[in-house]
Amino acid sequence: MGVRINVGCGMTVTVGWVNLDNSLSLTLSKLPSWVARLMHRIGLLDSAQYRYVNFARAHGIIQVNAAKRLPFQNGEVEIIYSSHMLEHLDRKGARNFLDEALRVLMPGGMIRVSVPDLKLLAENYVKHQDADRFIESMGTCIDNQRSLQEKVKYILMGSRHHSWMYDGKSLCRLLLNSGFEGAKILPPGKTMIPDSGALDLVERADASVYVEAKKPEESDLVQPHGHKCLSAG
């Protein structure tokens, strides 16, 4: 049995798994507690960020830039789970992450990716005809930093806007084009992962689409794969 990892865990860690995230908050969690406390007091950390610093310290979250490299050997990982992380990466970063995921997974290993569902957002727009609500729900726009404090905070913490959006079919296509096979859209609460244990299968269920796929077995690695997205009811 290999390692199971939660990439971009935020405050939803999976017990018994290796939990990874990428944020200055994780760097601050390794420093004396007064550093984050001072930054919060002068407004360089908002309350949510300050809570996450303390949460990361308590739960031993590992800092990793998933768009560059995952800290595991080839074929060391059995399962990869990532919820509401991929949309924060640009197209190149997303492809790099999935290349790394394919590298570290053992043959037959599985990946489960959850992202905000663009189809659902579009359906809500058609239903309500509220352009402002739609654009805000996309999370792709950020306000300009006008004050010195806002500019410093942006430099230190970066932005959490969405760089790309997906629906189930486009996410399947991305996984298949990255070398995975059997990409399938699953409803909340359903999984093909054996013994999923503490994994949250309904995380952000009201706004998400869930797709699972697997790394081909050794005998299939050189075979071309189709680009059909499956759907499980």
PDB file of C-alpha atoms in Angstrom:
ATOM      1  CA  MET A   1       0.000   0.000   0.000  1.00  0.00           C
ATOM      2  CA  GLY A   2       1.435   3.367  -1.028  1.00  0.00           C
ATOM      3  CA  VAL A   3       1.170   6.885   0.327  1.00  0.00           C
ATOM      4  CA  ARG A   4      -2.133   8.740   0.097  1.00  0.00           C
ATOM      5  CA  ILE A   5      -1.932  12.505  -0.317  1.00  0.00           C
ATOM      6  CA  ASN A   6      -4.328  15.459  -0.111  1.00  0.00           C
ATOM      7  CA  VAL A   7      -2.957  18.263  -2.316  1.00  0.00           C
ATOM      8  CA  GLY A   8      -4.209  21.768  -1.546  1.00  0.00           C
ATOM      9  CA  CYS A   9      -5.893  20.608   1.632  1.00  0.00           C
ATOM     10  CA  GLY A  10      -6.628  24.028   3.110  1.00  0.00           C
ATOM     11  CA  MET A  11      -8.442  23.463   6.399  1.00  0.00           C
ATOM     12  CA  THR A  12      -9.899  20.148   5.239  1.00  0.00           C
ATOM     13  CA  VAL A  13      -7.108  17.751   6.146  1.00  0.00           C
ATOM     14  CA  THR A  14      -7.599  14.021   5.700  1.00  0.00           C
ATOM     15  CA  VAL A  15      -6.686  11.997   8.778  1.00  0.00           C
ATOM     16  CA  GLY A  16      -4.078   9.347   8.025  1.00  0.00           C
ATOM     17  CA  TRP A  17      -3.038  10.988   4.742  1.00  0.00           C
ATOM     18  CA  VAL A  18      -0.151  13.335   3.927  1.00  0.00           C
ATOM     19  CA  ASN A  19      -1.680  16.822   3.707  1.00  0.00           C
ATOM     20  CA  LEU A  20      -0.063  19.392   1.421  1.00  0.00           C
ATOM     21  CA  ASP A  21      -0.751  23.043   0.644  1.00  0.00           C
ATOM     22  CA  ASN A  22       1.012  26.125  -0.686  1.00  0.00           C
ATOM     23  CA  SER A  23       0.661  29.389   1.202  1.00  0.00           C
ATOM     24  CA  LEU A  24       2.805  31.905   3.035  1.00  0.00           C
ATOM     25  CA  SER A  25       0.637  30.934   6.002  1.00  0.00           C
ATOM     26  CA  LEU A  26       2.520  27.635   6.078  1.00  0.00           C
ATOM     27  CA  THR A  27       5.835  29.470   6.191  1.00  0.00           C
ATOM     28  CA  LEU A  28       4.501  31.592   9.041  1.00  0.00           C
ATOM     29  CA  SER A  29       3.318  28.470  10.870  1.00  0.00           C
ATOM     30  CA  LYS A  30       6.974  27.396  11.170  1.00  0.00           C
ATOM     31  CA  LEU A  31       7.987  30.708  12.760  1.00  0.00           C
ATOM     32  CA  PRO A  32       7.420  31.832  16.370  1.00  0.00           C
ATOM     33  CA  SER A  33       3.710  32.480  16.934  1.00  0.00           C
ATOM     34  CA  TRP A  34       4.268  36.180  17.668  1.00  0.00           C
ATOM     35  CA  VAL A  35       5.196  36.830  14.002  1.00  0.00           C
ATOM     36  CA  ALA A  36       1.753  35.898  12.682  1.00  0.00           C
ATOM     37  CA  ARG A  37       0.099  37.565  15.663  1.00  0.00           C
ATOM     38  CA  LEU A  38       1.872  40.853  14.865  1.00  0.00           C
ATOM     39  CA  MET A  39       1.017  40.618  11.151  1.00  0.00           C
ATOM     40  CA  HIS A  40      -2.615  40.053  12.059  1.00  0.00           C
ATOM     41  CA  ARG A  41      -2.604  42.998  14.441  1.00  0.00           C
ATOM     42  CA  ILE A  42      -1.266  45.435  11.813  1.00  0.00           C
ATOM     43  CA  GLY A  43      -3.596  44.138   9.097  1.00  0.00           C
ATOM     44  CA  LEU A  44      -1.203  42.129   6.925  1.00  0.00           C
ATOM     45  CA  LEU A  45      -3.082  38.929   7.799  1.00  0.00           C
ATOM     46  CA  ASP A  46      -6.855  38.830   7.882  1.00  0.00           C
ATOM     47  CA  SER A  47      -8.656  36.717  10.470  1.00  0.00           C
ATOM     48  CA  ALA A  48      -9.096  33.734   8.139  1.00  0.00           C
ATOM     49  CA  GLN A  49      -5.399  33.713   7.238  1.00  0.00           C
ATOM     50  CA  TYR A  50      -4.403  34.030  10.874  1.00  0.00           C
ATOM     51  CA  ARG A  51      -6.634  31.086  11.787  1.00  0.00           C
ATOM     52  CA  TYR A  52      -5.054  29.050   9.006  1.00  0.00           C
ATOM     53  CA  VAL A  53      -1.533  29.762  10.295  1.00  0.00           C
ATOM     54  CA  ASN A  54      -2.519  28.281  13.652  1.00  0.00           C
ATOM     55  CA  PHE A  55      -4.419  25.420  11.992  1.00  0.00           C
ATOM     56  CA  ALA A  56      -1.434  24.502   9.812  1.00  0.00           C
ATOM     57  CA  ARG A  57       0.865  24.557  12.831  1.00  0.00           C
ATOM     58  CA  ALA A  58      -1.452  22.213  14.742  1.00  0.00           C
ATOM     59  CA  HIS A  59      -1.932  19.750  11.869  1.00  0.00           C
ATOM     60  CA  GLY A  60       1.566  19.544  10.411  1.00  0.00           C
ATOM     61  CA  ILE A  61       0.574  20.531   6.875  1.00  0.00           C
ATOM     62  CA  ILE A  62       3.511  20.339   4.451  1.00  0.00           C
ATOM     63  CA  GLN A  63       4.226  23.296   2.183  1.00  0.00           C
ATOM     64  CA  VAL A  64       4.463  22.307  -1.493  1.00  0.00           C
ATOM     65  CA  ASN A  65       4.104  24.133  -4.798  1.00  0.00           C
ATOM     66  CA  ALA A  66       2.070  21.513  -6.646  1.00  0.00           C
ATOM     67  CA  ALA A  67       2.570  23.317  -9.959  1.00  0.00           C
ATOM     68  CA  LYS A  68       6.295  22.572  -9.759  1.00  0.00           C
ATOM     69  CA  ARG A  69       7.073  19.307  -7.989  1.00  0.00           C
ATOM     70  CA  LEU A  70       5.528  16.857  -5.559  1.00  0.00           C
ATOM     71  CA  PRO A  71       8.016  15.612  -2.915  1.00  0.00           C
ATOM     72  CA  PHE A  72       7.625  11.904  -3.638  1.00  0.00           C
ATOM     73  CA  GLN A  73       9.511   9.253  -5.562  1.00  0.00           C
ATOM     74  CA  ASN A  74       8.273   7.801  -8.830  1.00  0.00           C
ATOM     75  CA  GLY A  75       5.398   5.399  -8.181  1.00  0.00           C
ATOM     76  CA  GLU A  76       5.378   6.019  -4.411  1.00  0.00           C
ATOM     77  CA  VAL A  77       1.817   7.317  -4.131  1.00  0.00           C
ATOM     78  CA  GLU A  78      -1.356   5.220  -4.181  1.00  0.00           C
ATOM     79  CA  ILE A  79      -4.069   7.907  -4.138  1.00  0.00           C
ATOM     80  CA  ILE A  80      -4.082  11.657  -4.851  1.00  0.00           C
ATOM     81  CA  TYR A  81      -6.976  13.861  -3.772  1.00  0.00           C
ATOM     82  CA  SER A  82      -7.251  17.547  -4.619  1.00  0.00           C
ATOM     83  CA  SER A  83     -10.239  19.765  -3.854  1.00  0.00           C
ATOM     84  CA  HIS A  84     -10.654  23.320  -5.148  1.00  0.00           C
ATOM     85  CA  MET A  85      -6.955  23.701  -5.883  1.00  0.00           C
ATOM     86  CA  LEU A  86      -6.630  23.119  -9.640  1.00  0.00           C
ATOM     87  CA  GLU A  87      -8.656  26.202 -10.581  1.00  0.00           C
ATOM     88  CA  HIS A  88      -6.067  28.395  -8.854  1.00  0.00           C
ATOM     89  CA  LEU A  89      -3.368  27.215 -11.278  1.00  0.00           C
ATOM     90  CA  ASP A  90      -2.953  28.601 -14.778  1.00  0.00           C
ATOM     91  CA  ARG A  91      -3.074  26.163 -17.684  1.00  0.00           C
ATOM     92  CA  LYS A  92       0.634  25.420 -17.611  1.00  0.00           C
ATOM     93  CA  GLY A  93       0.610  24.990 -13.843  1.00  0.00           C
ATOM     94  CA  ALA A  94      -2.344  22.596 -14.054  1.00  0.00           C
ATOM     95  CA  ARG A  95      -0.580  20.472 -16.659  1.00  0.00           C
ATOM     96  CA  ASN A  96       2.608  20.465 -14.581  1.00  0.00           C
ATOM     97  CA  PHE A  97       0.647  19.305 -11.522  1.00  0.00           C
ATOM     98  CA  LEU A  98      -0.975  16.461 -13.437  1.00  0.00           C
ATOM     99  CA  ASP A  99       2.388  15.470 -14.938  1.00  0.00           C
ATOM    100  CA  GLU A 100       3.748  15.272 -11.394  1.00  0.00           C
ATOM    101  CA  ALA A 101       0.677  13.374 -10.230  1.00  0.00           C
ATOM    102  CA  LEU A 102       1.199  10.820 -12.989  1.00  0.00           C
ATOM    103  CA  ARG A 103       4.882  10.499 -12.074  1.00  0.00           C
ATOM    104  CA  VAL A 104       4.406   9.858  -8.368  1.00  0.00           C
ATOM    105  CA  LEU A 105       1.388   7.551  -8.689  1.00  0.00           C
ATOM    106  CA  MET A 106       1.971   3.829  -8.830  1.00  0.00           C
ATOM    107  CA  PRO A 107       0.551   2.031 -11.883  1.00  0.00           C
ATOM    108  CA  GLY A 108      -3.181   1.739 -11.332  1.00  0.00           C
ATOM    109  CA  GLY A 109      -3.069   4.494  -8.708  1.00  0.00           C
ATOM    110  CA  MET A 110      -6.014   6.889  -8.624  1.00  0.00           C
ATOM    111  CA  ILE A 111      -6.570  10.620  -8.614  1.00  0.00           C
ATOM    112  CA  ARG A 112      -9.752  12.406  -7.461  1.00  0.00           C
ATOM    113  CA  VAL A 113     -10.091  16.076  -8.406  1.00  0.00           C
ATOM    114  CA  SER A 114     -12.844  18.421  -7.284  1.00  0.00           C
ATOM    115  CA  VAL A 115     -13.266  21.926  -8.706  1.00  0.00           C
ATOM    116  CA  PRO A 116     -15.998  24.580  -8.811  1.00  0.00           C
ATOM    117  CA  ASP A 117     -18.461  23.458 -11.486  1.00  0.00           C
ATOM    118  CA  LEU A 118     -18.602  26.016 -14.304  1.00  0.00           C
ATOM    119  CA  LYS A 119     -21.711  24.322 -15.707  1.00  0.00           C
ATOM    120  CA  LEU A 120     -23.531  24.819 -12.413  1.00  0.00           C
ATOM    121  CA  LEU A 121     -22.479  28.470 -12.258  1.00  0.00           C
ATOM    122  CA  ALA A 122     -23.682  29.027 -15.819  1.00  0.00           C
ATOM    123  CA  GLU A 123     -27.005  27.341 -15.090  1.00  0.00           C
ATOM    124  CA  ASN A 124     -27.468  29.596 -12.065  1.00  0.00           C
ATOM    125  CA  TYR A 125     -26.775  32.630 -14.239  1.00  0.00           C
ATOM    126  CA  VAL A 126     -29.346  31.549 -16.830  1.00  0.00           C
ATOM    127  CA  LYS A 127     -31.844  30.963 -14.032  1.00  0.00           C
ATOM    128  CA  HIS A 128     -31.312  34.210 -12.113  1.00  0.00           C
ATOM    129  CA  GLN A 129     -30.017  36.535 -14.881  1.00  0.00           C
ATOM    130  CA  ASP A 130     -27.754  38.258 -12.354  1.00  0.00           C
ATOM    131  CA  ALA A 131     -24.499  39.208 -14.068  1.00  0.00           C
ATOM    132  CA  ASP A 132     -22.848  40.616 -10.945  1.00  0.00           C
ATOM    133  CA  ARG A 133     -23.601  37.454  -8.982  1.00  0.00           C
ATOM    134  CA  PHE A 134     -22.280  35.324 -11.853  1.00  0.00           C
ATOM    135  CA  ILE A 135     -18.986  37.189 -12.200  1.00  0.00           C
ATOM    136  CA  GLU A 136     -18.466  37.173  -8.440  1.00  0.00           C
ATOM    137  CA  SER A 137     -19.167  33.424  -8.284  1.00  0.00           C
ATOM    138  CA  MET A 138     -16.488  32.796 -10.915  1.00  0.00           C
ATOM    139  CA  GLY A 139     -13.786  34.110  -8.581  1.00  0.00           C
ATOM    140  CA  THR A 140     -11.660  35.154 -11.544  1.00  0.00           C
ATOM    141  CA  CYS A 141     -11.533  38.898 -10.822  1.00  0.00           C
ATOM    142  CA  ILE A 142      -9.672  40.712  -8.077  1.00  0.00           C
ATOM    143  CA  ASP A 143      -9.831  44.317  -6.923  1.00  0.00           C
ATOM    144  CA  ASN A 144      -6.873  46.612  -7.491  1.00  0.00           C
ATOM    145  CA  GLN A 145      -4.725  47.208  -4.421  1.00  0.00           C
ATOM    146  CA  ARG A 146      -5.042  50.901  -3.684  1.00  0.00           C
ATOM    147  CA  SER A 147      -3.678  51.432  -0.184  1.00  0.00           C
ATOM    148  CA  LEU A 148      -0.093  50.721   0.870  1.00  0.00           C
ATOM    149  CA  GLN A 149      -1.377  48.120   3.321  1.00  0.00           C
ATOM    150  CA  GLU A 150      -3.329  46.344   0.563  1.00  0.00           C
ATOM    151  CA  LYS A 151      -0.288  46.371  -1.746  1.00  0.00           C
ATOM    152  CA  VAL A 152       2.038  44.971   0.935  1.00  0.00           C
ATOM    153  CA  LYS A 153      -0.518  42.305   1.827  1.00  0.00           C
ATOM    154  CA  TYR A 154      -0.832  41.313  -1.834  1.00  0.00           C
ATOM    155  CA  ILE A 155       2.949  41.018  -2.178  1.00  0.00           C
ATOM    156  CA  LEU A 156       3.174  38.876   0.953  1.00  0.00           C
ATOM    157  CA  MET A 157       0.094  36.688   0.523  1.00  0.00           C
ATOM    158  CA  GLY A 158      -0.625  36.775  -3.195  1.00  0.00           C
ATOM    159  CA  SER A 159      -4.097  36.357  -4.650  1.00  0.00           C
ATOM    160  CA  ARG A 160      -6.576  33.511  -4.280  1.00  0.00           C
ATOM    161  CA  HIS A 161      -8.479  34.218  -7.502  1.00  0.00           C
ATOM    162  CA  HIS A 162      -9.331  31.461  -9.968  1.00  0.00           C
ATOM    163  CA  SER A 163      -7.009  31.239 -12.968  1.00  0.00           C
ATOM    164  CA  TRP A 164      -9.130  28.786 -14.982  1.00  0.00           C
ATOM    165  CA  MET A 165     -12.569  27.206 -14.677  1.00  0.00           C
ATOM    166  CA  TYR A 166     -13.803  23.710 -15.558  1.00  0.00           C
ATOM    167  CA  ASP A 167     -16.912  21.677 -15.994  1.00  0.00           C
ATOM    168  CA  GLY A 168     -16.925  17.891 -15.708  1.00  0.00           C
ATOM    169  CA  LYS A 169     -16.222  17.260 -19.396  1.00  0.00           C
ATOM    170  CA  SER A 170     -13.316  19.696 -19.627  1.00  0.00           C
ATOM    171  CA  LEU A 171     -11.772  18.290 -16.438  1.00  0.00           C
ATOM    172  CA  CYS A 172     -12.063  14.749 -17.814  1.00  0.00           C
ATOM    173  CA  ARG A 173     -10.440  15.901 -21.036  1.00  0.00           C
ATOM    174  CA  LEU A 174      -7.561  17.504 -19.158  1.00  0.00           C
ATOM    175  CA  LEU A 175      -6.914  14.304 -17.188  1.00  0.00           C
ATOM    176  CA  LEU A 176      -7.084  12.118 -20.293  1.00  0.00           C
ATOM    177  CA  ASN A 177      -4.792  14.431 -22.238  1.00  0.00           C
ATOM    178  CA  SER A 178      -2.350  14.286 -19.320  1.00  0.00           C
ATOM    179  CA  GLY A 179      -2.051  10.501 -19.600  1.00  0.00           C
ATOM    180  CA  PHE A 180      -4.679   9.238 -17.170  1.00  0.00           C
ATOM    181  CA  GLU A 181      -7.361   6.770 -18.188  1.00  0.00           C
ATOM    182  CA  GLY A 182     -10.973   5.993 -17.301  1.00  0.00           C
ATOM    183  CA  ALA A 183     -11.819   9.586 -16.314  1.00  0.00           C
ATOM    184  CA  LYS A 184     -15.299   9.591 -14.815  1.00  0.00           C
ATOM    185  CA  ILE A 185     -17.627  12.248 -13.413  1.00  0.00           C
ATOM    186  CA  LEU A 186     -19.010  11.103 -10.070  1.00  0.00           C
ATOM    187  CA  PRO A 187     -21.845  12.434  -7.914  1.00  0.00           C
ATOM    188  CA  PRO A 188     -21.102  13.628  -4.371  1.00  0.00           C
ATOM    189  CA  GLY A 189     -20.501  10.759  -1.988  1.00  0.00           C
ATOM    190  CA  LYS A 190     -19.461   8.275  -4.690  1.00  0.00           C
ATOM    191  CA  THR A 191     -15.914   7.099  -5.390  1.00  0.00           C
ATOM    192  CA  MET A 192     -13.940   4.376  -7.122  1.00  0.00           C
ATOM    193  CA  ILE A 193     -11.206   4.653  -4.487  1.00  0.00           C
ATOM    194  CA  PRO A 194     -10.915   1.434  -2.463  1.00  0.00           C
ATOM    195  CA  ASP A 195     -11.163   1.925   1.312  1.00  0.00           C
ATOM    196  CA  SER A 196     -11.532   5.710   1.051  1.00  0.00           C
ATOM    197  CA  GLY A 197     -11.628   5.935   4.857  1.00  0.00           C
ATOM    198  CA  ALA A 198     -11.661   9.492   6.197  1.00  0.00           C
ATOM    199  CA  LEU A 199     -11.690  11.111   2.757  1.00  0.00           C
ATOM    200  CA  ASP A 200     -14.430  13.742   2.492  1.00  0.00           C
ATOM    201  CA  LEU A 201     -16.468  12.617  -0.530  1.00  0.00           C
ATOM    202  CA  VAL A 202     -18.989  15.460  -0.268  1.00  0.00           C
ATOM    203  CA  GLU A 203     -16.638  18.406   0.254  1.00  0.00           C
ATOM    204  CA  ARG A 204     -18.313  21.574  -1.119  1.00  0.00           C
ATOM    205  CA  ALA A 205     -20.969  19.380  -2.734  1.00  0.00           C
ATOM    206  CA  ASP A 206     -23.278  22.291  -3.546  1.00  0.00           C
ATOM    207  CA  ALA A 207     -20.745  23.915  -5.890  1.00  0.00           C
ATOM    208  CA  SER A 208     -18.400  21.168  -7.107  1.00  0.00           C
ATOM    209  CA  VAL A 209     -17.878  18.625  -9.836  1.00  0.00           C
ATOM    210  CA  TYR A 210     -15.893  15.483  -8.966  1.00  0.00           C
ATOM    211  CA  VAL A 211     -13.780  13.543 -11.457  1.00  0.00           C
ATOM    212  CA  GLU A 212     -11.689  10.437 -10.842  1.00  0.00           C
ATOM    213  CA  ALA A 213      -9.186   8.719 -13.113  1.00  0.00           C
ATOM    214  CA  LYS A 214      -6.303   6.303 -12.793  1.00  0.00           C
ATOM    215  CA  LYS A 215      -2.739   5.941 -13.952  1.00  0.00           C
ATOM    216  CA  PRO A 216      -2.501   3.189 -16.559  1.00  0.00           C
ATOM    217  CA  GLU A 217      -0.983  -0.134 -15.585  1.00  0.00           C
ATOM    218  CA  GLU A 218       2.577  -0.712 -16.782  1.00  0.00           C
ATOM    219  CA  SER A 219       1.393  -2.721 -19.800  1.00  0.00           C
ATOM    220  CA  ASP A 220      -0.837   0.157 -20.892  1.00  0.00           C
ATOM    221  CA  LEU A 221       1.563   3.060 -20.468  1.00  0.00           C
ATOM    222  CA  VAL A 222       2.610   3.160 -24.118  1.00  0.00           C
ATOM    223  CA  GLN A 223      -0.901   2.602 -25.467  1.00  0.00           C
ATOM    224  CA  PRO A 224      -2.960   5.549 -26.718  1.00  0.00           C
ATOM    225  CA  HIS A 225      -6.085   6.293 -24.716  1.00  0.00           C
ATOM    226  CA  GLY A 226      -9.400   7.673 -25.872  1.00  0.00           C
ATOM    227  CA  HIS A 227     -10.862  10.957 -24.756  1.00  0.00           C
ATOM    228  CA  LYS A 228     -14.350   9.858 -23.755  1.00  0.00           C
ATOM    229  CA  CYS A 229     -15.555  11.183 -20.414  1.00  0.00           C
ATOM    230  CA  LEU A 230     -17.655   8.719 -18.450  1.00  0.00           C
ATOM    231  CA  SER A 231     -20.406   9.696 -16.070  1.00  0.00           C
ATOM    232  CA  ALA A 232     -21.636   7.746 -13.075  1.00  0.00           C
ATOM    233  CA  GLY A 233     -25.109   8.313 -11.739  1.00  0.00           C
TER     234      GLY A 233
END
